[in-house]
Every structure is written in C-alpha cells, then in structure tokens.
C-alpha cells in the first residue's frame, strides 16, 4: 500500500486507524472515531459468525475478550484458541489480524485467562507531496491481556481484565512521531440459569461488560491524545434444547462507545467552522471518566442521536450433539455513525479435544472493503470439569 505524508492526525487516524472500519458514512461529521479501533472487532470466528455478539453466549477460550465475568463458568480445565483473519482481502493481501487466547481453571469456580491480539497493517510505501517514493514501513498494533473470573454464586459471576496496548503506526524516524502506548482494564458480569417452561428446557444468560477503560493514547504530543474505544456492552442469549441431540441459541448484544460524540452543526461547514473545531477540541481534552459519563448525553442531535450510537449484534446458533454448529448473524451500525452493516455466516466442529470454527461476512454493499472477510479459529479443550475436579460439587484448594 502507498500513503502520502499527510498532516499527522490525518495520516495516523484517517489513513491507518480508520482503515479497518471503513464504511459508506466514514466522512460523516456524526461518526465517532477513536484510537486503536481494531480493539472493537471480534477476533474469533464464533462471535464473528453471530454478528459479533459475544457478551452472553456460552463460555469458551475466547470468553475474556467479550466478558471476563464468564470465566468462572468455562467448561474445561484448560483451553486455548488461535484465530486468524486476512484483513481487507478485497483491497490488499498483506494485512491480517491474529489472536491467541486461552484459560486455565484455578478452581471449580474460577479461571485465569491470557490473550494476545496482533494486527499487521502490511508494508506501507510512503511518498511525499511530489509523489516521490520514500521509505517503507510495516505498521503494527498489538494488545496483551490477562483476566480473572470468579463465580460468586452458582448462577452469577464477575471478572476483571488488564490490558497493555501498543500501536506503532510510524517509522520512528522523526521526533514528531512515536508509537502509542496505553493500559486499560475491562469489567464484566455474567448470569446463567436453566429454566423449564412446561415440557421445554431453556437456558437464559445475561451479560454486561465495559471494555478498554484506560488512558488516552498519543502519537505526537499529549495535547493530541485520543481516546481508546471504551465500550459498554449488554447482551443476552437464550438456548432451547429441542431434544437430546439438538439445541438452538438466539443472542443479541447492544454496544455503545463511551467517548465524546463529535460536535457539528447540521448543514453548516464554513461560517461556524472555528466554533465547531473549538468545541471538538474541548471534547477531546475531557478526562476519561468525564467523557464516559457525558457520552450518554453529549450528542448534538439529542436522545435520538444517542440511540443511533448503539450498535446491534444479533445471531442464532444451531448445535447438533455438541459436535456440529451452524451460525448466522447480523451486525448493524447506523448509516450516519459508520454504516458497518453486514450479514455473517459460520460453521463449527468439535471432536474430542479439537475444534474448528469459520466465519464469512457479506456486507451491505459490494464496494464495502469488509467484503470477502474470512475468519478461522481453532480450539483445543483439555479435561472436562468432571474429569478435573470430580463431580464438580467440591471446590478444590486453589
């Protein structure tokens, strides 16, 4: 890929950080942008196939990414899962998102997890304003996370995660540019209960998480720091056991960025431009806590626009004999808030300790760069809990 040497904020945020989230409305003044937006993308195939829903679905090796509160409910003593996504395959062949996650039970009611997300943006050929070729560089971003989850009761658990983030989008050859570093935490809660309604057996799961609560990140100087994608997610999953071999799960998540909405004046781009820029600068300088609290009421369009900032992920998963899975989902983002809208499909297989999942995205537009996005995840699950801890009624010494 080739990029010109644009002004720093345009080059870093619009040229590179915005690339994974391109949509039809990316130029809209209503669109919220943050640093390291790849942190908002589902890295594994199962949730990707469910429209990126993951807060309340059954726990697995990737649970901590969506909701650390699920870790107390994971079904194996040890599990890990590598995933890979060739990113923007319709545009370039050298970008990719890799993810490795795993957990280990520390008792029958608790588990610890670790994960690494690595985003390679390929090789960049810089050019100056006269289109003269300059140096090449391979920008990269990664995030390392450790998490802990604990069951407080048989049906309710909580969890916390700590994350280190490094975003290196420059060549480091100038004192005006430097890699960005940040630290963040996640908080999660999960509720799960089996229900019997008449002759039918159900499982109800509820989940809530706040992810990427952390310091702002900068590539130039502290006055130009940008918010991490702090996100509130609420979700539910309902599973119906059709018979001894077949079950069906329906899930839906609602997600909202807890960062300032951009300020704008509808239909006016010239006369009040100085006032608009000053207002946006003041919003960018807010503290992390103040920005999060104010994010529920700062949209220029009022409550109606606040609702437009909520993304919806919905999906259905059919499972046969805990062996074969078929999934379908849809991700919705309001057209004036980014317009990432796509249908997703996926298949999964589990056999003894091994499993594999695949997902494929079908965007709302043929020109959408998310077209042909494929994710593949492997699963390695060792020691069911009844094998590791007996019948599970006794809690081993930690």
mmCIF file of C-alpha atoms in Angstrom:
data_model
loop_
_atom_site.group_PDB
_atom_site.id
_atom_site.type_symbol
_atom_site.label_atom_id
_atom_site.label_comp_id
_atom_site.label_asym_id
_atom_site.label_seq_id
_atom_site.Cartn_x
_atom_site.Cartn_y
_atom_site.Cartn_z
ATOM 1 C CA UNK A 1 0.000 0.000 0.000
ATOM 2 C CA UNK A 2 1.079 3.569 -0.643
ATOM 3 C CA UNK A 3 0.435 6.638 1.506
ATOM 4 C CA UNK A 4 1.424 10.264 1.178
ATOM 5 C CA UNK A 5 2.963 12.183 4.052
ATOM 6 C CA UNK A 6 -0.177 13.906 5.235
ATOM 7 C CA UNK A 7 -0.591 16.009 8.406
ATOM 8 C CA UNK A 8 -0.029 13.791 11.412
ATOM 9 C CA UNK A 9 -3.607 13.420 12.713
ATOM 10 C CA UNK A 10 -4.978 12.811 9.230
ATOM 11 C CA UNK A 11 -2.262 10.314 8.378
ATOM 12 C CA UNK A 12 -2.490 8.320 11.592
ATOM 13 C CA UNK A 13 -6.192 8.366 12.337
ATOM 14 C CA UNK A 14 -7.889 8.686 8.967
ATOM 15 C CA UNK A 15 -5.283 6.940 6.832
ATOM 16 C CA UNK A 16 -4.422 3.992 9.070
ATOM 17 C CA UNK A 17 -6.634 3.781 12.147
ATOM 18 C CA UNK A 18 -9.758 4.389 10.117
ATOM 19 C CA UNK A 19 -8.889 1.767 7.510
ATOM 20 C CA UNK A 20 -10.265 -1.277 9.343
ATOM 21 C CA UNK A 21 -13.559 0.486 9.933
ATOM 22 C CA UNK A 22 -14.230 1.949 6.521
ATOM 23 C CA UNK A 23 -17.889 2.308 5.645
ATOM 24 C CA UNK A 24 -20.123 4.394 3.446
ATOM 25 C CA UNK A 25 -20.523 7.087 6.092
ATOM 26 C CA UNK A 26 -16.931 7.352 7.281
ATOM 27 C CA UNK A 27 -16.791 11.008 6.216
ATOM 28 C CA UNK A 28 -19.969 11.916 8.106
ATOM 29 C CA UNK A 29 -19.431 14.537 10.855
ATOM 30 C CA UNK A 30 -21.562 12.305 13.124
ATOM 31 C CA UNK A 31 -19.132 9.367 13.051
ATOM 32 C CA UNK A 32 -17.280 8.660 16.303
ATOM 33 C CA UNK A 33 -13.583 7.819 15.878
ATOM 34 C CA UNK A 34 -11.113 6.510 18.462
ATOM 35 C CA UNK A 35 -7.559 5.286 18.549
ATOM 36 C CA UNK A 36 -6.865 1.566 18.001
ATOM 37 C CA UNK A 37 -10.326 0.753 16.568
ATOM 38 C CA UNK A 38 -9.234 -2.842 15.920
ATOM 39 C CA UNK A 39 -9.972 -3.430 19.630
ATOM 40 C CA UNK A 40 -13.694 -3.240 18.795
ATOM 41 C CA UNK A 41 -13.580 -6.029 16.181
ATOM 42 C CA UNK A 42 -14.408 -9.637 17.144
ATOM 43 C CA UNK A 43 -11.160 -11.575 16.669
ATOM 44 C CA UNK A 44 -12.631 -15.091 16.741
ATOM 45 C CA UNK A 45 -14.851 -16.909 14.254
ATOM 46 C CA UNK A 46 -17.709 -17.952 16.512
ATOM 47 C CA UNK A 47 -18.757 -14.435 17.536
ATOM 48 C CA UNK A 48 -17.918 -13.093 14.074
ATOM 49 C CA UNK A 49 -20.479 -15.514 12.639
ATOM 50 C CA UNK A 50 -23.033 -14.328 15.224
ATOM 51 C CA UNK A 51 -22.862 -10.709 14.096
ATOM 52 C CA UNK A 52 -20.079 -10.068 16.669
ATOM 53 C CA UNK A 53 -22.344 -10.940 19.614
ATOM 54 C CA UNK A 54 -20.372 -12.479 22.475
ATOM 55 C CA UNK A 55 -21.224 -10.942 25.864
ATOM 56 C CA UNK A 56 -23.711 -13.648 26.891
ATOM 57 C CA UNK A 57 -23.068 -16.700 24.676
ATOM 58 C CA UNK A 58 -21.744 -19.874 26.316
ATOM 59 C CA UNK A 59 -18.166 -19.569 27.616
ATOM 60 C CA UNK A 60 -15.136 -20.792 25.667
ATOM 61 C CA UNK A 61 -11.441 -19.961 25.247
ATOM 62 C CA UNK A 62 -12.263 -16.520 23.812
ATOM 63 C CA UNK A 63 -14.690 -15.515 26.574
ATOM 64 C CA UNK A 64 -12.440 -12.978 28.283
ATOM 65 C CA UNK A 65 -12.365 -10.748 25.182
ATOM 66 C CA UNK A 66 -16.124 -10.182 25.446
ATOM 67 C CA UNK A 67 -16.878 -10.608 29.128
ATOM 68 C CA UNK A 68 -14.397 -11.627 31.817
ATOM 69 C CA UNK A 69 -17.356 -12.494 34.052
ATOM 70 C CA UNK A 70 -17.853 -15.707 32.030
ATOM 71 C CA UNK A 71 -14.504 -17.178 33.097
ATOM 72 C CA UNK A 72 -15.972 -18.743 36.235
ATOM 73 C CA UNK A 73 -18.297 -20.803 34.008
ATOM 74 C CA UNK A 74 -15.823 -22.201 31.450
ATOM 75 C CA UNK A 75 -16.342 -25.953 30.874
ATOM 76 C CA UNK A 76 -12.757 -27.275 30.721
ATOM 77 C CA UNK A 77 -9.736 -27.170 32.973
ATOM 78 C CA UNK A 78 -7.523 -25.891 30.142
ATOM 79 C CA UNK A 79 -8.371 -24.447 26.753
ATOM 80 C CA UNK A 80 -6.727 -22.283 24.114
ATOM 81 C CA UNK A 81 -7.747 -20.962 20.720
ATOM 82 C CA UNK A 82 -5.702 -19.360 17.891
ATOM 83 C CA UNK A 83 -7.578 -17.287 15.280
ATOM 84 C CA UNK A 84 -6.592 -15.528 12.077
ATOM 85 C CA UNK A 85 -8.304 -13.066 9.743
ATOM 86 C CA UNK A 86 -6.830 -11.869 6.406
ATOM 87 C CA UNK A 87 -7.955 -8.249 6.747
ATOM 88 C CA UNK A 88 -9.426 -6.194 3.897
ATOM 89 C CA UNK A 89 -8.698 -9.027 1.486
ATOM 90 C CA UNK A 90 -10.604 -7.247 -1.304
ATOM 91 C CA UNK A 91 -8.091 -4.365 -1.154
ATOM 92 C CA UNK A 92 -4.729 -5.814 -0.152
ATOM 93 C CA UNK A 93 -3.099 -9.168 0.559
ATOM 94 C CA UNK A 94 -0.649 -8.237 3.310
ATOM 95 C CA UNK A 95 -2.890 -7.198 6.224
ATOM 96 C CA UNK A 96 -4.004 -9.621 8.916
ATOM 97 C CA UNK A 97 -5.431 -9.909 12.413
ATOM 98 C CA UNK A 98 -4.061 -12.738 14.580
ATOM 99 C CA UNK A 99 -5.422 -13.646 18.000
ATOM 100 C CA UNK A 100 -4.388 -16.223 20.586
ATOM 101 C CA UNK A 101 -6.404 -16.735 23.746
ATOM 102 C CA UNK A 102 -6.570 -19.358 26.457
ATOM 103 C CA UNK A 103 -7.562 -20.050 30.035
ATOM 104 C CA UNK A 104 -6.767 -22.326 32.954
ATOM 105 C CA UNK A 105 -9.140 -23.131 35.789
ATOM 106 C CA UNK A 106 -7.752 -22.177 39.211
ATOM 107 C CA UNK A 107 -10.637 -23.949 40.964
ATOM 108 C CA UNK A 108 -14.073 -25.247 40.088
ATOM 109 C CA UNK A 109 -15.459 -21.691 40.361
ATOM 110 C CA UNK A 110 -12.651 -19.550 38.928
ATOM 111 C CA UNK A 111 -10.253 -19.256 35.988
ATOM 112 C CA UNK A 112 -7.425 -17.087 34.724
ATOM 113 C CA UNK A 113 -7.029 -16.137 31.056
ATOM 114 C CA UNK A 114 -4.376 -14.611 28.820
ATOM 115 C CA UNK A 115 -4.562 -13.398 25.220
ATOM 116 C CA UNK A 116 -2.556 -11.633 22.542
ATOM 117 C CA UNK A 117 -4.072 -9.666 19.653
ATOM 118 C CA UNK A 118 -1.701 -8.758 16.814
ATOM 119 C CA UNK A 119 -2.725 -6.565 13.889
ATOM 120 C CA UNK A 120 -0.311 -6.305 10.948
ATOM 121 C CA UNK A 121 -1.110 -3.494 8.509
ATOM 122 C CA UNK A 122 1.287 -4.774 5.867
ATOM 123 C CA UNK A 123 4.041 -2.806 4.186
ATOM 124 C CA UNK A 124 3.497 0.930 3.642
ATOM 125 C CA UNK A 125 5.301 2.821 0.864
ATOM 126 C CA UNK A 126 5.476 6.486 1.880
ATOM 127 C CA UNK A 127 5.526 9.214 -0.785
ATOM 128 C CA UNK A 128 5.935 12.959 -0.453
ATOM 129 C CA UNK A 129 3.643 15.587 -1.975
ATOM 130 C CA UNK A 130 5.586 15.403 -5.252
ATOM 131 C CA UNK A 131 4.820 11.646 -5.366
ATOM 132 C CA UNK A 132 8.472 10.750 -4.870
ATOM 133 C CA UNK A 133 8.866 7.334 -3.232
ATOM 134 C CA UNK A 134 10.229 7.415 0.298
ATOM 135 C CA UNK A 135 10.994 4.738 2.886
ATOM 136 C CA UNK A 136 8.840 1.713 3.551
ATOM 137 C CA UNK A 137 7.470 0.721 6.945
ATOM 138 C CA UNK A 138 5.365 -2.075 8.424
ATOM 139 C CA UNK A 139 2.939 -0.602 10.980
ATOM 140 C CA UNK A 140 1.656 -2.935 13.684
ATOM 141 C CA UNK A 141 -0.620 -2.906 16.705
ATOM 142 C CA UNK A 142 -0.900 -5.423 19.491
ATOM 143 C CA UNK A 143 -2.658 -5.858 22.820
ATOM 144 C CA UNK A 144 -1.728 -8.284 25.605
ATOM 145 C CA UNK A 145 -4.416 -9.103 28.165
ATOM 146 C CA UNK A 146 -4.680 -11.093 31.383
ATOM 147 C CA UNK A 147 -8.053 -11.699 33.015
ATOM 148 C CA UNK A 148 -9.581 -13.378 36.051
ATOM 149 C CA UNK A 149 -13.168 -14.508 36.562
ATOM 150 C CA UNK A 150 -14.944 -15.885 39.621
ATOM 151 C CA UNK A 151 -18.339 -17.425 40.277
ATOM 152 C CA UNK A 152 -19.956 -15.662 43.222
ATOM 153 C CA UNK A 153 -22.958 -17.987 43.169
ATOM 154 C CA UNK A 154 -23.947 -20.984 41.065
ATOM 155 C CA UNK A 155 -25.594 -18.585 38.585
ATOM 156 C CA UNK A 156 -23.643 -15.325 38.796
ATOM 157 C CA UNK A 157 -20.023 -14.421 38.144
ATOM 158 C CA UNK A 158 -17.807 -11.370 37.770
ATOM 159 C CA UNK A 159 -14.443 -10.771 36.163
ATOM 160 C CA UNK A 160 -11.730 -8.219 35.521
ATOM 161 C CA UNK A 161 -9.068 -7.919 32.819
ATOM 162 C CA UNK A 162 -5.922 -5.801 32.462
ATOM 163 C CA UNK A 163 -4.549 -4.899 29.024
ATOM 164 C CA UNK A 164 -1.368 -3.377 27.598
ATOM 165 C CA UNK A 165 -1.746 -1.786 24.154
ATOM 166 C CA UNK A 166 0.981 -0.701 21.749
ATOM 167 C CA UNK A 167 0.202 0.974 18.439
ATOM 168 C CA UNK A 168 3.204 1.559 16.200
ATOM 169 C CA UNK A 169 1.961 3.327 13.076
ATOM 170 C CA UNK A 170 5.091 5.340 12.278
ATOM 171 C CA UNK A 171 8.655 4.598 11.266
ATOM 172 C CA UNK A 172 10.135 6.284 14.317
ATOM 173 C CA UNK A 173 12.466 8.295 12.104
ATOM 174 C CA UNK A 174 11.174 11.660 13.248
ATOM 175 C CA UNK A 175 10.852 13.192 16.691
ATOM 176 C CA UNK A 176 7.335 14.303 15.686
ATOM 177 C CA UNK A 177 6.131 10.702 15.585
ATOM 178 C CA UNK A 178 6.289 7.929 18.137
ATOM 179 C CA UNK A 179 4.478 4.681 18.914
ATOM 180 C CA UNK A 180 1.427 4.964 21.132
ATOM 181 C CA UNK A 181 1.188 3.051 24.409
ATOM 182 C CA UNK A 182 -1.761 2.606 26.739
ATOM 183 C CA UNK A 183 -3.048 0.480 29.606
ATOM 184 C CA UNK A 184 -6.677 -0.448 30.098
ATOM 185 C CA UNK A 185 -8.989 -2.603 32.191
ATOM 186 C CA UNK A 186 -12.233 -4.462 31.490
ATOM 187 C CA UNK A 187 -15.052 -5.220 33.912
ATOM 188 C CA UNK A 188 -17.612 -7.954 33.303
ATOM 189 C CA UNK A 189 -20.607 -9.683 34.865
ATOM 190 C CA UNK A 190 -22.451 -12.819 33.751
ATOM 191 C CA UNK A 191 -25.660 -14.555 34.833
ATOM 192 C CA UNK A 192 -26.704 -18.018 33.690
ATOM 193 C CA UNK A 193 -29.722 -20.092 34.714
ATOM 194 C CA UNK A 194 -31.514 -23.201 33.444
ATOM 195 C CA UNK A 195 -35.297 -22.850 33.122
ATOM 196 C CA UNK A 196 -38.136 -25.278 32.493
ATOM 197 C CA UNK A 197 -41.267 -23.882 30.896
ATOM 198 C CA UNK A 198 -43.794 -26.649 30.536
ATOM 199 C CA UNK A 199 -42.150 -29.522 28.685
ATOM 200 C CA UNK A 200 -39.419 -27.274 27.237
ATOM 201 C CA UNK A 201 -35.964 -26.735 28.736
ATOM 202 C CA UNK A 202 -34.221 -23.389 28.288
ATOM 203 C CA UNK A 203 -31.074 -21.673 29.414
ATOM 204 C CA UNK A 204 -31.102 -17.911 29.983
ATOM 205 C CA UNK A 205 -27.837 -15.988 30.023
ATOM 206 C CA UNK A 206 -27.316 -12.268 30.640
ATOM 207 C CA UNK A 207 -24.034 -10.418 30.247
ATOM 208 C CA UNK A 208 -22.631 -6.926 30.754
ATOM 209 C CA UNK A 209 -19.147 -5.547 30.235
ATOM 210 C CA UNK A 210 -17.215 -2.305 29.992
ATOM 211 C CA UNK A 211 -14.024 -2.753 27.991
ATOM 212 C CA UNK A 212 -10.895 -0.656 27.336
ATOM 213 C CA UNK A 213 -11.188 1.703 30.298
ATOM 214 C CA UNK A 214 -7.782 3.329 30.081
ATOM 215 C CA UNK A 215 -5.572 6.309 29.426
ATOM 216 C CA UNK A 216 -5.639 8.202 26.156
ATOM 217 C CA UNK A 217 -3.086 7.310 23.508
ATOM 218 C CA UNK A 218 -0.904 9.731 21.556
ATOM 219 C CA UNK A 219 1.394 9.532 18.550
ATOM 220 C CA UNK A 220 2.683 13.098 18.706
ATOM 221 C CA UNK A 221 2.237 15.012 21.962
ATOM 222 C CA UNK A 222 -0.162 14.790 24.943
ATOM 223 C CA UNK A 223 -2.291 17.657 23.637
ATOM 224 C CA UNK A 224 -3.242 15.491 20.664
ATOM 225 C CA UNK A 225 -4.124 12.383 22.674
ATOM 226 C CA UNK A 226 -7.065 10.260 21.518
ATOM 227 C CA UNK A 227 -9.489 8.104 23.449
ATOM 228 C CA UNK A 228 -9.331 4.348 23.490
ATOM 229 C CA UNK A 229 -12.548 2.647 22.317
ATOM 230 C CA UNK A 230 -14.093 2.322 25.791
ATOM 231 C CA UNK A 231 -17.279 0.344 25.150
ATOM 232 C CA UNK A 232 -20.339 -0.624 27.168
ATOM 233 C CA UNK A 233 -21.966 -3.884 26.079
ATOM 234 C CA UNK A 234 -25.188 -5.501 27.276
ATOM 235 C CA UNK A 235 -26.323 -8.836 25.916
ATOM 236 C CA UNK A 236 -28.494 -11.883 26.347
ATOM 237 C CA UNK A 237 -28.571 -15.426 24.991
ATOM 238 C CA UNK A 238 -31.473 -17.870 25.166
ATOM 239 C CA UNK A 239 -30.866 -21.550 24.418
ATOM 240 C CA UNK A 240 -33.677 -24.029 23.755
ATOM 241 C CA UNK A 241 -32.953 -27.749 23.985
ATOM 242 C CA UNK A 242 -35.066 -29.213 21.195
ATOM 243 C CA UNK A 243 -34.213 -32.794 22.178
ATOM 244 C CA UNK A 244 -31.271 -34.814 23.451
ATOM 245 C CA UNK A 245 -29.208 -34.013 20.357
ATOM 246 C CA UNK A 246 -30.371 -30.635 19.063
ATOM 247 C CA UNK A 247 -30.373 -27.163 20.572
ATOM 248 C CA UNK A 248 -30.828 -23.644 19.285
ATOM 249 C CA UNK A 249 -29.413 -20.411 20.708
ATOM 250 C CA UNK A 250 -30.547 -16.857 19.965
ATOM 251 C CA UNK A 251 -28.335 -13.985 21.095
ATOM 252 C CA UNK A 252 -28.276 -10.195 20.861
ATOM 253 C CA UNK A 253 -25.771 -7.571 22.077
ATOM 254 C CA UNK A 254 -26.077 -3.797 22.322
ATOM 255 C CA UNK A 255 -22.833 -1.781 22.299
ATOM 256 C CA UNK A 256 -22.087 1.919 22.797
ATOM 257 C CA UNK A 257 -18.772 3.762 22.756
ATOM 258 C CA UNK A 258 -18.224 5.712 25.998
ATOM 259 C CA UNK A 259 -16.295 8.546 24.347
ATOM 260 C CA UNK A 260 -17.389 12.061 23.287
ATOM 261 C CA UNK A 261 -19.663 12.410 20.286
ATOM 262 C CA UNK A 262 -18.273 14.761 17.622
ATOM 263 C CA UNK A 263 -19.782 18.242 17.684
ATOM 264 C CA UNK A 264 -21.255 19.576 14.463
ATOM 265 C CA UNK A 265 -23.916 21.956 13.200
ATOM 266 C CA UNK A 266 -26.161 20.352 10.624
ATOM 267 C CA UNK A 267 -25.796 21.927 7.194
ATOM 268 C CA UNK A 268 -23.098 24.427 8.206
ATOM 269 C CA UNK A 269 -19.454 23.733 7.340
ATOM 270 C CA UNK A 270 -17.933 27.177 6.795
ATOM 271 C CA UNK A 271 -19.330 30.106 8.787
ATOM 272 C CA UNK A 272 -19.123 28.436 12.197
ATOM 273 C CA UNK A 273 -16.177 26.164 11.440
ATOM 274 C CA UNK A 274 -13.937 27.849 14.024
ATOM 275 C CA UNK A 275 -16.570 27.371 16.740
ATOM 276 C CA UNK A 276 -17.117 23.724 15.741
ATOM 277 C CA UNK A 277 -13.389 22.991 15.855
ATOM 278 C CA UNK A 278 -13.029 24.642 19.271
ATOM 279 C CA UNK A 279 -15.932 22.626 20.647
ATOM 280 C CA UNK A 280 -14.483 19.363 19.351
ATOM 281 C CA UNK A 281 -11.072 20.228 20.781
ATOM 282 C CA UNK A 282 -12.648 20.804 24.195
ATOM 283 C CA UNK A 283 -14.388 17.425 23.973
ATOM 284 C CA UNK A 284 -11.156 15.687 23.048
ATOM 285 C CA UNK A 285 -9.439 17.178 26.108
ATOM 286 C CA UNK A 286 -12.000 15.755 28.523
ATOM 287 C CA UNK A 287 -10.838 13.273 31.097
ATOM 288 C CA UNK A 288 -11.618 9.601 30.547
ATOM 289 C CA UNK A 289 -14.211 9.395 33.348
ATOM 290 C CA UNK A 290 -15.892 12.680 32.435
ATOM 291 C CA UNK A 291 -16.037 11.638 28.789
ATOM 292 C CA UNK A 292 -17.598 8.269 29.641
ATOM 293 C CA UNK A 293 -20.275 9.798 31.867
ATOM 294 C CA UNK A 294 -21.009 12.540 29.362
ATOM 295 C CA UNK A 295 -21.223 10.128 26.412
ATOM 296 C CA UNK A 296 -24.876 9.385 27.223
ATOM 297 C CA UNK A 297 -25.989 12.997 26.716
ATOM 298 C CA UNK A 298 -23.474 14.878 24.529
ATOM 299 C CA UNK A 299 -24.726 14.013 21.022
ATOM 300 C CA UNK A 300 -25.675 17.246 19.181
ATOM 301 C CA UNK A 301 -28.842 15.563 17.904
ATOM 302 C CA UNK A 302 -30.080 14.774 21.413
ATOM 303 C CA UNK A 303 -31.535 11.478 22.604
ATOM 304 C CA UNK A 304 -32.400 10.381 19.079
ATOM 305 C CA UNK A 305 -28.751 10.592 18.065
ATOM 306 C CA UNK A 306 -27.651 8.847 21.263
ATOM 307 C CA UNK A 307 -29.767 5.865 20.194
ATOM 308 C CA UNK A 308 -28.100 5.951 16.767
ATOM 309 C CA UNK A 309 -24.753 5.419 18.512
ATOM 310 C CA UNK A 310 -25.845 1.980 19.763
ATOM 311 C CA UNK A 311 -24.611 -0.864 17.557
ATOM 312 C CA UNK A 312 -26.659 -4.073 17.471
ATOM 313 C CA UNK A 313 -25.221 -7.576 17.069
ATOM 314 C CA UNK A 314 -27.659 -10.467 16.707
ATOM 315 C CA UNK A 315 -27.247 -14.114 15.812
ATOM 316 C CA UNK A 316 -28.510 -17.688 16.000
ATOM 317 C CA UNK A 317 -26.518 -20.875 16.587
ATOM 318 C CA UNK A 318 -27.754 -24.414 15.903
ATOM 319 C CA UNK A 319 -25.867 -27.255 17.609
ATOM 320 C CA UNK A 320 -26.129 -30.973 16.885
ATOM 321 C CA UNK A 321 -24.914 -33.330 19.595
ATOM 322 C CA UNK A 322 -22.285 -30.775 20.737
ATOM 323 C CA UNK A 323 -20.441 -31.817 17.589
ATOM 324 C CA UNK A 324 -21.627 -29.671 14.652
ATOM 325 C CA UNK A 325 -22.611 -25.996 14.708
ATOM 326 C CA UNK A 326 -24.205 -23.708 12.137
ATOM 327 C CA UNK A 327 -24.403 -19.962 12.751
ATOM 328 C CA UNK A 328 -25.878 -16.834 11.205
ATOM 329 C CA UNK A 329 -25.791 -13.234 12.397
ATOM 330 C CA UNK A 330 -26.169 -9.579 11.514
ATOM 331 C CA UNK A 331 -24.223 -6.516 12.632
ATOM 332 C CA UNK A 332 -25.952 -3.129 12.444
ATOM 333 C CA UNK A 333 -24.380 0.310 12.720
ATOM 334 C CA UNK A 334 -26.421 3.396 11.906
ATOM 335 C CA UNK A 335 -25.596 4.787 8.419
ATOM 336 C CA UNK A 336 -24.580 8.190 9.809
ATOM 337 C CA UNK A 337 -22.420 6.594 12.512
ATOM 338 C CA UNK A 338 -20.173 4.457 10.299
ATOM 339 C CA UNK A 339 -22.562 2.258 8.274
ATOM 340 C CA UNK A 340 -20.861 -1.062 9.000
ATOM 341 C CA UNK A 341 -23.782 -3.348 8.201
ATOM 342 C CA UNK A 342 -23.232 -6.947 7.225
ATOM 343 C CA UNK A 343 -24.644 -10.452 7.345
ATOM 344 C CA UNK A 344 -22.410 -13.192 8.714
ATOM 345 C CA UNK A 345 -22.352 -16.976 8.374
ATOM 346 C CA UNK A 346 -20.316 -19.659 10.075
ATOM 347 C CA UNK A 347 -19.788 -23.354 10.728
ATOM 348 C CA UNK A 348 -18.130 -25.168 13.603
ATOM 349 C CA UNK A 349 -16.995 -28.659 14.528
ATOM 350 C CA UNK A 350 -15.985 -30.107 17.902
ATOM 351 C CA UNK A 351 -14.445 -33.582 18.246
ATOM 352 C CA UNK A 352 -12.851 -34.715 21.487
ATOM 353 C CA UNK A 353 -10.208 -32.098 22.372
ATOM 354 C CA UNK A 354 -10.174 -30.393 18.961
ATOM 355 C CA UNK A 355 -12.497 -27.873 17.322
ATOM 356 C CA UNK A 356 -12.556 -25.512 14.362
ATOM 357 C CA UNK A 357 -14.790 -22.535 13.512
ATOM 358 C CA UNK A 358 -15.079 -20.484 10.339
ATOM 359 C CA UNK A 359 -16.945 -17.247 9.560
ATOM 360 C CA UNK A 360 -17.664 -15.255 6.417
ATOM 361 C CA UNK A 361 -19.006 -11.691 6.118
ATOM 362 C CA UNK A 362 -21.444 -10.453 3.477
ATOM 363 C CA UNK A 363 -21.539 -6.613 3.688
ATOM 364 C CA UNK A 364 -24.439 -4.395 2.687
ATOM 365 C CA UNK A 365 -22.526 -3.011 -0.299
ATOM 366 C CA UNK A 366 -20.387 -4.721 -2.943
ATOM 367 C CA UNK A 367 -17.916 -1.841 -2.662
ATOM 368 C CA UNK A 368 -17.567 -2.313 1.112
ATOM 369 C CA UNK A 369 -13.930 -3.197 1.981
ATOM 370 C CA UNK A 370 -15.190 -5.737 4.535
ATOM 371 C CA UNK A 371 -16.281 -7.946 1.617
ATOM 372 C CA UNK A 372 -14.636 -11.384 1.491
ATOM 373 C CA UNK A 373 -13.614 -11.170 5.158
ATOM 374 C CA UNK A 374 -12.978 -14.688 6.455
ATOM 375 C CA UNK A 375 -12.073 -15.715 9.984
ATOM 376 C CA UNK A 376 -10.765 -19.110 11.090
ATOM 377 C CA UNK A 377 -10.393 -20.254 14.702
ATOM 378 C CA UNK A 378 -9.056 -23.472 16.184
ATOM 379 C CA UNK A 379 -9.963 -24.812 19.636
ATOM 380 C CA UNK A 380 -8.046 -27.145 21.936
ATOM 381 C CA UNK A 381 -10.007 -28.177 25.041
ATOM 382 C CA UNK A 382 -8.492 -30.374 27.740
ATOM 383 C CA UNK A 383 -10.107 -32.036 30.775
ATOM 384 C CA UNK A 384 -13.813 -31.570 31.284
ATOM 385 C CA UNK A 385 -14.565 -30.280 34.778
ATOM 386 C CA UNK A 386 -15.988 -33.585 35.966
ATOM 387 C CA UNK A 387 -12.670 -35.179 34.978
ATOM 388 C CA UNK A 388 -10.561 -32.430 36.504
ATOM 389 C CA UNK A 389 -12.459 -31.828 39.741
ATOM 390 C CA UNK A 390 -14.595 -34.940 40.248
ATOM 391 C CA UNK A 391 -18.309 -34.279 40.001
ATOM 392 C CA UNK A 392 -17.830 -30.521 40.375
ATOM 393 C CA UNK A 393 -19.618 -30.334 43.723
ATOM 394 C CA UNK A 394 -16.420 -29.801 45.659
ATOM 395 C CA UNK A 395 -14.210 -26.814 45.202
ATOM 396 C CA UNK A 396 -10.539 -27.772 45.122
ATOM 397 C CA UNK A 397 -7.987 -25.842 47.096
ATOM 398 C CA UNK A 398 -6.600 -23.022 44.974
#
